[in-house]
Amino acid sequence: MTDWTSLYASRMAGVVGSDIRERAKLLDARQIIHLGGGLPDPEIFPYARLAQASAAIWADPARARTALQYAPSEGHGPLREWIAGHMTARGVPCTVDNILITNGSQQGLDFIAKLLLSPGDTAMVEIPSFIGALRAFDAYQPQYVGLPEDAEDWADPALGGAKFCYVGPDFRNPTGTTMTLAEREALLDLAERTGIAIVEDGCYEDLRYDGAPLPSLIARAVARHGSIESAPVLHTGTFSKTVAPSLRVGWIAGPAEAIRKLVLIKQASDLATSAFNQMLLLDVVREGLGDMIAEACRVYRGRRDAMLATLARVMPEGVTWTEPGGGLYIWLDLPERIDATLLSQRALAEHHVSAISGAAFYPKGAANVTPRHNCLRLSFSMIGAEPARIGVERLAALVREMMAESAVAA
Amino acid sequence: MTDWTSLYASRMAGVVGSDIRERAKLLDARQIIHLGGGLPDPEIFPYARLAQASAAIWADPARARTALQYAPSEGHGPLREWIAGHMTARGVPCTVDNILITNGSQQGLDFIAKLLLSPGDTAMVEIPSFIGALRAFDAYQPQYVGLPEDAEDWADPALGGAKFCYVGPDFRNPTGTTMTLAEREALLDLAERTGIAIVEDGCYEDLRYDGAPLPSLIARAVARHGSIESAPVLHTGTFSKTVAPSLRVGWIAGPAEAIRKLVLIKQASDLATSAFNQMLLLDVVREGLGDMIAEACRVYRGRRDAMLATLARVMPEGVTWTEPGGGLYIWLDLPERIDATLLSQRALAEHHVSAISGAAFYPKGAANVTPRHNCLRLSFSMIGAEPARIGVERLAALVREMMAESAVAA
């Protein structure tokens, strides 16, 4: 009799499904007010453009053949060219040799960890960090170390020895905060001093609702070094937030030397991304990425503004939150005596509102990191202003209730 | 300055691109006669069915929304149901809980290795073995051991200790050979005796040109144990050979306990397979998988017959080959004094014919395996009978030339 548990690799120890996800399955999904997930709103997907692009591919026998045959592991050539042009326009002069197509940026993070991490190697991550990145890295069994919150500490010589430092400079998941230009420069200083690579998650950079864009880390690195080939940065990008997630098309940009290795990882992992999806994607972004970004920003900016206004109106004193200039998330700081995990459990069970406890966003076993227990991540992306208002009001009422309970207990 | 080479994980040591692939890039691809790759023939792709299925999805707003939003990591529910029914009809009673959707079966092999292999664990593989499986497994740094060629040796007690044994029972890549029913039973005996898992690559099982199908290993295991839940088998399947590869849809079937873990691996690796592609696939297989399989078999059977006839006509004495009952490959045994790697290099450079040296299909560092240097894999899938005939004639002439040269040298 096969004992599967005894066969699992050591990386599977402690790998369990999300509690929240499992509990949410027990409820009728339709009655939950989703402030937890960060799914894009299907209202902004470019249906008509994609329908037209599909029909055009099927109508052309040569294109249809290309669409259904295996694509090169490095990606569909014309899409790689388009992305190289897109990166060049954003201050990262590069060619197709600097671009690998991936199934969304999640696969890019997985591949970068596969490229760089042996068991026991050190991965530096910002604190708190995108949970999907942590789960991708976990599979390669790193030791984690937190990037200190204050950039002044980044000059600490003890920070060396990691393989890479993972950051989301723009409107990052989960806090919605953005690195200043000075912080970007300081991080590149750290990379240059220590020889560690920077892994830059660019997935929210197009979802900017206020102000002018800052240069990406990879753009700054290219400016410093004169060429992408000597930049210490691998940058992941995606069309999941600006076009649609289920085409599953993203990319890694970086020095050709590292991209060549990543192509071999792609080949061994799933051969290639769907050629059909890459061709569809290329057709719609070539025609209208700017319009799609503008529409996404219009919709999400309104939702962010509405949620920030509701929070200001209903949250009790002692609760603070970030005011993101873009992205999909707001990060709440609750009073110390509130356990956000319990709060999120009660919010779902008693009030049918999902929200994610901040505790989920800390790496396992990082010696220099103390997970916060009193933070909550809210997303404003998935639902309209009215249910979002109701959801935040219910959360605020629950926070007041838990504050009152803890005051009695104390 | 970042020294990327010093940052790479130990798994990347020795990972290099395929020489043949690199050399082929230097030639004009249009003039190469491809007997090397095993790409499906685009003539058999179901263009009209897919065009109709695409249009139907875009025409229905609710389906279009589902197609573009993130799918569940375990896969699009209705497709999992269809595959569970498909497996049930093939002697593997199961439910959606036994099915994970993957990006083709290549990703299934990667995930199974990620589930089971820690560095230094032992992976048993049949000899020679599918190169894509070996490259997927390599990333998890196993020790390899070869499954002995003769099933009588499978009772050897020294064969224990591996995490899994990887086999392709039907028309396997690269040899085109098929396990007998007695061998299937003997392999399950081995699994039961030692507690190792069987990883069954089912990617060619539908491409049968002669005779009646044999039960899959997972079907025999279910028959022995009464339930898939106690079967010691993970089975990978794909629609890449019967529908089209670039939808990138395959699956893993196995005990729910292992599938649950594999779902978490999928989530951390690339979140989910494209919902759009899964819906397209479901539409076309529900309507016409039987027809598509019949058409693929009709085309490839004719090509196999033609290539076997050409080989019999032109190959010199001392060369033998397999006569596959299905699949895409024929395996040639050349005289001992012929180096097949040199032959394949000269065939490409001097005669513009691609063929793969058998040496590529052996795992690195397996103590009980001696790679054969005088074997060649030919594929009959990609090109019509006439260029295939020319390609095999050129190869035969080159074999005669090299035999004559080696006779002079001796």
CSV table of N, CA, C and O in Angstrom, one decimal, chain B residues 296-351:
chain,number,residue,atom,x,y,z
B,296,ALA,N,-6.3,11.7,-36.4
B,296,ALA,CA,-4.9,11.7,-36.1
B,296,ALA,C,-4.3,10.3,-36.4
B,296,ALA,O,-3.2,10.2,-37.0
B,297,CYS,N,-5.0,9.3,-36.0
B,297,CYS,CA,-4.5,7.9,-36.2
B,297,CYS,C,-4.5,7.6,-37.7
B,297,CYS,O,-3.5,7.0,-38.2
B,298,ARG,N,-5.5,8.1,-38.5
B,298,ARG,CA,-5.5,7.8,-39.9
B,298,ARG,C,-4.2,8.4,-40.6
B,298,ARG,O,-3.5,7.7,-41.3
B,299,VAL,N,-3.9,9.7,-40.2
B,299,VAL,CA,-2.8,10.4,-40.8
B,299,VAL,C,-1.5,9.7,-40.4
B,299,VAL,O,-0.6,9.4,-41.2
B,300,TYR,N,-1.3,9.5,-39.1
B,300,TYR,CA,0.0,9.1,-38.5
B,300,TYR,C,0.2,7.6,-38.9
B,300,TYR,O,1.4,7.1,-39.1
B,301,ARG,N,-0.8,6.8,-39.0
B,301,ARG,CA,-0.7,5.4,-39.4
B,301,ARG,C,-0.1,5.3,-40.7
B,301,ARG,O,0.9,4.5,-41.0
B,302,GLY,N,-0.6,6.1,-41.6
B,302,GLY,CA,-0.1,6.1,-43.0
B,302,GLY,C,1.4,6.5,-43.0
B,302,GLY,O,2.2,5.9,-43.8
B,303,ARG,N,1.8,7.5,-42.2
B,303,ARG,CA,3.2,7.9,-42.2
B,303,ARG,C,4.1,6.9,-41.6
B,303,ARG,O,5.2,6.7,-42.1
B,304,ARG,N,3.6,6.3,-40.5
B,304,ARG,CA,4.4,5.2,-39.9
B,304,ARG,C,4.7,4.1,-41.0
B,304,ARG,O,5.8,3.6,-41.2
B,305,ASP,N,3.6,3.7,-41.6
B,305,ASP,CA,3.7,2.6,-42.6
B,305,ASP,C,4.7,3.0,-43.7
B,305,ASP,O,5.5,2.2,-44.1
B,306,ALA,N,4.6,4.2,-44.2
B,306,ALA,CA,5.5,4.7,-45.2
B,306,ALA,C,6.9,4.7,-44.8
B,306,ALA,O,7.9,4.2,-45.5
B,307,MET,N,7.2,5.2,-43.5
B,307,MET,CA,8.5,5.2,-43.1
B,307,MET,C,9.1,3.8,-42.8
B,307,MET,O,10.3,3.6,-43.1
B,308,LEU,N,8.3,3.0,-42.3
B,308,LEU,CA,8.8,1.6,-42.1
B,308,LEU,C,9.1,0.9,-43.4
B,308,LEU,O,10.2,0.2,-43.5
B,309,ALA,N,8.3,1.2,-44.4
B,309,ALA,CA,8.6,0.6,-45.8
B,309,ALA,C,9.9,1.2,-46.3
B,309,ALA,O,10.7,0.5,-46.9
B,310,THR,N,10.1,2.5,-46.2
B,310,THR,CA,11.3,3.1,-46.7
B,310,THR,C,12.5,2.6,-45.9
B,310,THR,O,13.6,2.2,-46.6
B,311,LEU,N,12.4,2.5,-44.6
B,311,LEU,CA,13.6,1.9,-43.9
B,311,LEU,C,13.9,0.5,-44.4
B,311,LEU,O,15.1,0.2,-44.6
B,312,ALA,N,12.9,-0.3,-44.6
B,312,ALA,CA,13.2,-1.7,-45.0
B,312,ALA,C,13.8,-1.7,-46.4
B,312,ALA,O,14.7,-2.6,-46.7
B,313,ARG,N,13.5,-0.7,-47.2
B,313,ARG,CA,14.0,-0.7,-48.6
B,313,ARG,C,15.4,-0.2,-48.6
B,313,ARG,O,16.3,-0.7,-49.4
B,314,VAL,N,15.8,0.9,-47.8
B,314,VAL,CA,17.0,1.6,-48.0
B,314,VAL,C,18.1,1.3,-46.9
B,314,VAL,O,19.3,1.6,-47.2
B,315,MET,N,17.8,0.9,-45.7
B,315,MET,CA,18.8,0.8,-44.7
B,315,MET,C,19.7,-0.4,-44.9
B,315,MET,O,19.2,-1.5,-45.3
B,316,PRO,N,21.0,-0.2,-44.7
B,316,PRO,CA,21.9,-1.4,-44.9
B,316,PRO,C,21.7,-2.4,-43.9
B,316,PRO,O,21.2,-2.2,-42.8
B,317,GLU,N,22.2,-3.6,-44.2
B,317,GLU,CA,22.2,-4.7,-43.2
B,317,GLU,C,23.0,-4.3,-42.0
B,317,GLU,O,24.0,-3.5,-42.1
B,318,GLY,N,22.5,-4.7,-40.8
B,318,GLY,CA,23.2,-4.3,-39.6
B,318,GLY,C,22.5,-3.2,-38.9
B,318,GLY,O,22.8,-2.9,-37.7
B,319,VAL,N,21.5,-2.6,-39.5
B,319,VAL,CA,20.6,-1.6,-38.9
B,319,VAL,C,19.3,-2.3,-38.6
B,319,VAL,O,18.7,-2.9,-39.5
B,320,THR,N,18.8,-2.1,-37.4
B,320,THR,CA,17.4,-2.6,-37.1
B,320,THR,C,16.6,-1.5,-36.5
B,320,THR,O,17.2,-0.5,-36.1
B,321,TRP,N,15.3,-1.7,-36.4
B,321,TRP,CA,14.4,-0.6,-35.8
B,321,TRP,C,13.2,-1.2,-35.2
B,321,TRP,O,12.8,-2.4,-35.5
B,322,THR,N,12.6,-0.4,-34.3
B,322,THR,CA,11.3,-0.8,-33.7
B,322,THR,C,10.2,-0.6,-34.7
B,322,THR,O,10.3,0.2,-35.7
B,323,GLU,N,9.1,-1.4,-34.5
B,323,GLU,CA,7.9,-1.2,-35.4
B,323,GLU,C,6.7,-0.9,-34.5
B,323,GLU,O,6.0,-1.7,-34.1
B,324,PRO,N,6.6,0.4,-34.2
B,324,PRO,CA,5.7,0.9,-33.2
B,324,PRO,C,4.2,0.7,-33.6
B,324,PRO,O,3.8,0.9,-34.8
B,325,GLY,N,3.4,0.3,-32.6
B,325,GLY,CA,2.0,0.1,-32.9
B,325,GLY,C,1.2,1.4,-32.7
B,325,GLY,O,0.0,1.4,-32.8
B,326,GLY,N,1.9,2.5,-32.5
B,326,GLY,CA,1.3,3.8,-32.3
B,326,GLY,C,2.3,4.8,-32.0
B,326,GLY,O,3.5,4.6,-32.2
B,327,GLY,N,1.9,6.0,-31.5
B,327,GLY,CA,2.8,7.1,-31.2
B,327,GLY,C,3.4,7.7,-32.4
B,327,GLY,O,2.9,7.7,-33.5
B,328,LEU,N,4.6,8.3,-32.2
B,328,LEU,CA,5.2,9.2,-33.2
B,328,LEU,C,6.6,8.8,-33.6
B,328,LEU,O,7.2,9.5,-34.4
B,329,TYR,N,7.2,7.7,-32.9
B,329,TYR,CA,8.6,7.5,-33.0
B,329,TYR,C,9.0,6.1,-33.5
B,329,TYR,O,8.3,5.1,-33.1
B,330,ILE,N,10.1,6.0,-34.2
B,330,ILE,CA,10.8,4.8,-34.5
B,330,ILE,C,12.2,4.9,-34.0
B,330,ILE,O,12.9,6.0,-34.1
B,331,TRP,N,12.7,3.8,-33.4
B,331,TRP,CA,14.0,3.8,-32.7
B,331,TRP,C,15.0,2.9,-33.5
B,331,TRP,O,14.6,1.7,-33.7
B,332,LEU,N,16.1,3.5,-34.0
B,332,LEU,CA,17.0,2.7,-34.8
B,332,LEU,C,18.2,2.2,-34.0
B,332,LEU,O,18.8,3.0,-33.3
B,333,ASP,N,18.6,1.0,-34.2
B,333,ASP,CA,19.8,0.4,-33.7
B,333,ASP,C,20.8,0.3,-34.8
B,333,ASP,O,20.6,-0.4,-35.8
B,334,LEU,N,21.9,1.1,-34.7
B,334,LEU,CA,22.9,1.1,-35.8
B,334,LEU,C,24.0,0.2,-35.4
B,334,LEU,O,24.1,-0.3,-34.2
B,335,PRO,N,24.9,-0.2,-36.3
B,335,PRO,CA,26.0,-1.0,-35.9
B,335,PRO,C,26.8,-0.3,-34.8
B,335,PRO,O,26.9,0.9,-34.7
B,336,GLU,N,27.4,-1.1,-33.9
B,336,GLU,CA,28.1,-0.7,-32.7
B,336,GLU,C,29.2,0.4,-33.1
B,336,GLU,O,29.4,1.3,-32.3
B,337,ARG,N,29.8,0.3,-34.3
B,337,ARG,CA,30.9,1.2,-34.6
B,337,ARG,C,30.4,2.6,-35.1
B,337,ARG,O,31.2,3.5,-35.3
B,338,ILE,N,29.1,2.8,-35.2
B,338,ILE,CA,28.6,4.1,-35.6
B,338,ILE,C,28.2,4.9,-34.4
B,338,ILE,O,27.5,4.5,-33.5
B,339,ASP,N,28.8,6.1,-34.4
B,339,ASP,CA,28.4,7.1,-33.3
B,339,ASP,C,27.2,7.9,-33.8
B,339,ASP,O,27.3,8.7,-34.7
B,340,ALA,N,26.1,7.7,-33.1
B,340,ALA,CA,24.8,8.3,-33.6
B,340,ALA,C,24.8,9.8,-33.4
B,340,ALA,O,24.1,10.6,-34.1
B,341,THR,N,25.6,10.3,-32.4
B,341,THR,CA,25.7,11.8,-32.2
B,341,THR,C,26.4,12.4,-33.4
B,341,THR,O,25.9,13.4,-33.9
B,342,LEU,N,27.5,11.8,-33.8
B,342,LEU,CA,28.2,12.3,-35.0
B,342,LEU,C,27.3,12.2,-36.2
B,342,LEU,O,27.2,13.1,-37.1
B,343,LEU,N,26.6,11.0,-36.3
B,343,LEU,CA,25.7,10.8,-37.5
B,343,LEU,C,24.6,11.9,-37.5
B,343,LEU,O,24.4,12.5,-38.6
B,344,SER,N,24.0,12.3,-36.4
B,344,SER,CA,23.0,13.3,-36.4
B,344,SER,C,23.5,14.7,-36.7
B,344,SER,O,22.9,15.5,-37.4
B,345,GLN,N,24.8,14.9,-36.2
B,345,GLN,CA,25.4,16.2,-36.6
B,345,GLN,C,25.7,16.3,-38.1
B,345,GLN,O,25.4,17.3,-38.7
B,346,ARG,N,26.2,15.2,-38.6
B,346,ARG,CA,26.5,15.2,-40.1
B,346,ARG,C,25.2,15.3,-40.9
B,346,ARG,O,25.2,15.9,-42.0
B,347,ALA,N,24.2,14.6,-40.4
B,347,ALA,CA,22.9,14.5,-41.2
B,347,ALA,C,22.4,15.9,-41.3
B,347,ALA,O,21.9,16.3,-42.4
B,348,LEU,N,22.5,16.7,-40.2
B,348,LEU,CA,21.9,18.0,-40.2
B,348,LEU,C,22.8,19.0,-41.1
B,348,LEU,O,22.3,19.7,-41.9
B,349,ALA,N,24.1,18.9,-40.8
B,349,ALA,CA,25.0,19.9,-41.5
B,349,ALA,C,25.2,19.6,-43.0
B,349,ALA,O,25.2,20.5,-43.8
B,350,GLU,N,25.3,18.3,-43.3
B,350,GLU,CA,25.6,17.9,-44.7
B,350,GLU,C,24.4,17.6,-45.5
B,350,GLU,O,24.4,17.8,-46.8
B,351,HIS,N,23.3,17.1,-44.9
B,351,HIS,CA,22.2,16.7,-45.6
B,351,HIS,C,20.8,17.3,-45.2
B,351,HIS,O,19.8,17.0,-45.8
